[in-house]
Amino acid sequence: MYPYHGKDAMKLMKKADISMYNAKNTGKNRYVYYSDKTSTFA
């Protein structure tokens, strides 16, 4: 979420991508908010 997780599009998209893959790895039909803990799954 802007501006907490980044102030430019590239940082925000990278963190959104990390969250998307984390959600996919934990099952279908989910959403995940980015946190420093989820960044380790990338």
mmCIF file of N, CA, C and O in Angstrom:
data_model
loop_
_atom_site.group_PDB
_atom_site.id
_atom_site.type_symbol
_atom_site.label_atom_id
_atom_site.label_comp_id
_atom_site.label_asym_id
_atom_site.label_seq_id
_atom_site.Cartn_x
_atom_site.Cartn_y
_atom_site.Cartn_z
ATOM 1 N N MET A 1 0.833 -1.173 0.000
ATOM 2 C CA MET A 1 0.000 0.000 0.000
ATOM 3 C C MET A 1 0.880 1.239 0.000
ATOM 4 O O MET A 1 1.835 1.303 0.759
ATOM 5 N N TYR A 2 0.544 2.117 -0.882
ATOM 6 C CA TYR A 2 1.260 3.385 -0.982
ATOM 7 C C TYR A 2 0.959 4.225 0.241
ATOM 8 O O TYR A 2 -0.177 4.260 0.674
ATOM 9 N N PRO A 3 1.859 4.895 0.823
ATOM 10 C CA PRO A 3 3.292 5.001 0.617
ATOM 11 C C PRO A 3 4.081 4.090 1.542
ATOM 12 O O PRO A 3 5.300 4.129 1.540
ATOM 13 N N TYR A 4 3.401 3.261 2.330
ATOM 14 C CA TYR A 4 4.085 2.442 3.331
ATOM 15 C C TYR A 4 5.028 1.415 2.721
ATOM 16 O O TYR A 4 6.055 1.101 3.292
ATOM 17 N N HIS A 5 4.671 0.861 1.576
ATOM 18 C CA HIS A 5 5.477 -0.199 0.977
ATOM 19 C C HIS A 5 6.296 0.279 -0.214
ATOM 20 O O HIS A 5 6.974 -0.519 -0.847
ATOM 21 N N GLY A 6 6.224 1.537 -0.508
ATOM 22 C CA GLY A 6 7.014 2.100 -1.594
ATOM 23 C C GLY A 6 6.348 3.336 -2.147
ATOM 24 O O GLY A 6 5.135 3.465 -2.104
ATOM 25 N N LYS A 7 7.167 4.211 -2.682
ATOM 26 C CA LYS A 7 6.631 5.452 -3.241
ATOM 27 C C LYS A 7 6.724 5.509 -4.752
ATOM 28 O O LYS A 7 6.303 6.477 -5.360
ATOM 29 N N ASP A 8 7.267 4.463 -5.366
ATOM 30 C CA ASP A 8 7.309 4.435 -6.824
ATOM 31 C C ASP A 8 6.690 3.132 -7.323
ATOM 32 O O ASP A 8 6.560 2.160 -6.588
ATOM 33 N N ALA A 9 6.289 3.148 -8.564
ATOM 34 C CA ALA A 9 5.549 2.019 -9.139
ATOM 35 C C ALA A 9 6.351 0.725 -9.137
ATOM 36 O O ALA A 9 5.789 -0.343 -8.891
ATOM 37 N N MET A 10 7.633 0.790 -9.401
ATOM 38 C CA MET A 10 8.445 -0.424 -9.468
ATOM 39 C C MET A 10 8.493 -1.142 -8.115
ATOM 40 O O MET A 10 8.346 -2.362 -8.054
ATOM 41 N N LYS A 11 8.683 -0.406 -7.036
ATOM 42 C CA LYS A 11 8.719 -1.026 -5.707
ATOM 43 C C LYS A 11 7.366 -1.623 -5.357
ATOM 44 O O LYS A 11 7.279 -2.729 -4.826
ATOM 45 N N LEU A 12 6.299 -0.884 -5.650
ATOM 46 C CA LEU A 12 4.965 -1.377 -5.330
ATOM 47 C C LEU A 12 4.612 -2.613 -6.146
ATOM 48 O O LEU A 12 4.032 -3.568 -5.612
ATOM 49 N N MET A 13 4.968 -2.636 -7.415
ATOM 50 C CA MET A 13 4.672 -3.798 -8.263
ATOM 51 C C MET A 13 5.480 -5.015 -7.823
ATOM 52 O O MET A 13 4.972 -6.138 -7.831
ATOM 53 N N LYS A 14 6.717 -4.820 -7.437
ATOM 54 C CA LYS A 14 7.541 -5.937 -6.960
ATOM 55 C C LYS A 14 6.930 -6.559 -5.714
ATOM 56 O O LYS A 14 6.817 -7.778 -5.599
ATOM 57 N N LYS A 15 6.502 -5.729 -4.789
ATOM 58 C CA LYS A 15 5.915 -6.234 -3.557
ATOM 59 C C LYS A 15 4.539 -6.851 -3.799
ATOM 60 O O LYS A 15 4.173 -7.837 -3.153
ATOM 61 N N ALA A 16 3.790 -6.319 -4.749
ATOM 62 C CA ALA A 16 2.511 -6.932 -5.114
ATOM 63 C C ALA A 16 2.748 -8.297 -5.745
ATOM 64 O O ALA A 16 1.993 -9.248 -5.491
ATOM 65 N N ASP A 17 3.780 -8.418 -6.550
ATOM 66 C CA ASP A 17 4.130 -9.694 -7.178
ATOM 67 C C ASP A 17 4.521 -10.730 -6.129
ATOM 68 O O ASP A 17 4.100 -11.889 -6.207
ATOM 69 N N ILE A 18 5.291 -10.327 -5.143
ATOM 70 C CA ILE A 18 5.665 -11.225 -4.048
ATOM 71 C C ILE A 18 4.417 -11.728 -3.332
ATOM 72 O O ILE A 18 4.276 -12.922 -3.062
ATOM 73 N N SER A 19 3.496 -10.824 -3.052
ATOM 74 C CA SER A 19 2.259 -11.211 -2.365
ATOM 75 C C SER A 19 1.414 -12.143 -3.216
ATOM 76 O O SER A 19 0.821 -13.097 -2.704
ATOM 77 N N MET A 20 1.352 -11.891 -4.528
ATOM 78 C CA MET A 20 0.579 -12.746 -5.421
ATOM 79 C C MET A 20 1.121 -14.176 -5.409
ATOM 80 O O MET A 20 0.350 -15.131 -5.279
ATOM 81 N N TYR A 21 2.425 -14.324 -5.520
ATOM 82 C CA TYR A 21 3.001 -15.665 -5.527
ATOM 83 C C TYR A 21 2.846 -16.350 -4.172
ATOM 84 O O TYR A 21 2.652 -17.557 -4.103
ATOM 85 N N ASN A 22 2.901 -15.573 -3.101
ATOM 86 C CA ASN A 22 2.674 -16.150 -1.781
ATOM 87 C C ASN A 22 1.236 -16.662 -1.674
ATOM 88 O O ASN A 22 0.994 -17.746 -1.156
ATOM 89 N N ALA A 23 0.291 -15.913 -2.192
ATOM 90 C CA ALA A 23 -1.107 -16.348 -2.171
ATOM 91 C C ALA A 23 -1.291 -17.606 -3.016
ATOM 92 O O ALA A 23 -1.993 -18.536 -2.607
ATOM 93 N N LYS A 24 -0.669 -17.661 -4.171
ATOM 94 C CA LYS A 24 -0.771 -18.848 -5.029
ATOM 95 C C LYS A 24 -0.165 -20.075 -4.364
ATOM 96 O O LYS A 24 -0.687 -21.186 -4.507
ATOM 97 N N ASN A 25 0.919 -19.900 -3.639
ATOM 98 C CA ASN A 25 1.583 -21.029 -2.990
ATOM 99 C C ASN A 25 0.796 -21.576 -1.811
ATOM 100 O O ASN A 25 0.985 -22.725 -1.421
ATOM 101 N N THR A 26 -0.082 -20.768 -1.232
ATOM 102 C CA THR A 26 -0.832 -21.215 -0.060
ATOM 103 C C THR A 26 -2.238 -21.680 -0.400
ATOM 104 O O THR A 26 -2.976 -22.072 0.492
ATOM 105 N N GLY A 27 -2.612 -21.664 -1.666
ATOM 106 C CA GLY A 27 -3.925 -22.155 -2.057
ATOM 107 C C GLY A 27 -4.612 -21.209 -3.020
ATOM 108 O O GLY A 27 -4.154 -20.100 -3.271
ATOM 109 N N LYS A 28 -5.737 -21.656 -3.548
ATOM 110 C CA LYS A 28 -6.469 -20.848 -4.528
ATOM 111 C C LYS A 28 -7.437 -19.897 -3.842
ATOM 112 O O LYS A 28 -7.786 -20.073 -2.690
ATOM 113 N N ASN A 29 -7.875 -18.906 -4.630
ATOM 114 C CA ASN A 29 -8.892 -17.943 -4.194
ATOM 115 C C ASN A 29 -8.508 -17.234 -2.895
ATOM 116 O O ASN A 29 -9.288 -17.164 -1.956
ATOM 117 N N ARG A 30 -7.306 -16.731 -2.848
ATOM 118 C CA ARG A 30 -6.817 -16.018 -1.672
ATOM 119 C C ARG A 30 -6.221 -14.690 -2.085
ATOM 120 O O ARG A 30 -5.882 -14.465 -3.231
ATOM 121 N N TYR A 31 -6.076 -13.840 -1.116
ATOM 122 C CA TYR A 31 -5.294 -12.628 -1.304
ATOM 123 C C TYR A 31 -4.400 -12.463 -0.087
ATOM 124 O O TYR A 31 -4.696 -12.953 0.992
ATOM 125 N N VAL A 32 -3.267 -11.816 -0.291
ATOM 126 C CA VAL A 32 -2.268 -11.652 0.759
ATOM 127 C C VAL A 32 -1.792 -10.217 0.731
ATOM 128 O O VAL A 32 -1.467 -9.683 -0.327
ATOM 129 N N TYR A 33 -1.763 -9.600 1.888
ATOM 130 C CA TYR A 33 -1.171 -8.268 2.009
ATOM 131 C C TYR A 33 0.330 -8.429 2.189
ATOM 132 O O TYR A 33 0.785 -9.334 2.878
ATOM 133 N N TYR A 34 1.080 -7.544 1.583
ATOM 134 C CA TYR A 34 2.532 -7.597 1.696
ATOM 135 C C TYR A 34 2.962 -7.290 3.121
ATOM 136 O O TYR A 34 2.419 -6.415 3.787
ATOM 137 N N SER A 35 3.952 -7.998 3.589
ATOM 138 C CA SER A 35 4.650 -7.679 4.829
ATOM 139 C C SER A 35 6.085 -8.153 4.655
ATOM 140 O O SER A 35 6.395 -8.884 3.734
ATOM 141 N N ASP A 36 6.948 -7.740 5.548
ATOM 142 C CA ASP A 36 8.343 -8.176 5.461
ATOM 143 C C ASP A 36 8.450 -9.689 5.575
ATOM 144 O O ASP A 36 9.347 -10.294 5.022
ATOM 145 N N LYS A 37 7.532 -10.333 6.286
ATOM 146 C CA LYS A 37 7.551 -11.779 6.425
ATOM 147 C C LYS A 37 7.253 -12.465 5.087
ATOM 148 O O LYS A 37 7.842 -13.485 4.780
ATOM 149 N N THR A 38 6.343 -11.921 4.284
ATOM 150 C CA THR A 38 6.010 -12.548 3.012
ATOM 151 C C THR A 38 7.096 -12.333 1.972
ATOM 152 O O THR A 38 7.148 -13.070 0.996
ATOM 153 N N SER A 39 7.950 -11.364 2.169
ATOM 154 C CA SER A 39 8.989 -11.090 1.179
ATOM 155 C C SER A 39 10.010 -12.212 1.094
ATOM 156 O O SER A 39 10.727 -12.332 0.114
ATOM 157 N N THR A 40 10.075 -13.083 2.082
ATOM 158 C CA THR A 40 11.034 -14.164 2.044
ATOM 159 C C THR A 40 10.612 -15.279 1.090
ATOM 160 O O THR A 40 11.404 -16.144 0.777
ATOM 161 N N PHE A 41 9.368 -15.267 0.609
ATOM 162 C CA PHE A 41 8.883 -16.310 -0.290
ATOM 163 C C PHE A 41 9.254 -16.039 -1.745
ATOM 164 O O PHE A 41 9.048 -16.879 -2.584
ATOM 165 N N ALA A 42 9.772 -14.876 -2.045
ATOM 166 C CA ALA A 42 10.052 -14.521 -3.444
ATOM 167 C C ALA A 42 11.242 -15.274 -3.976
ATOM 168 O O ALA A 42 12.084 -15.727 -3.291
#
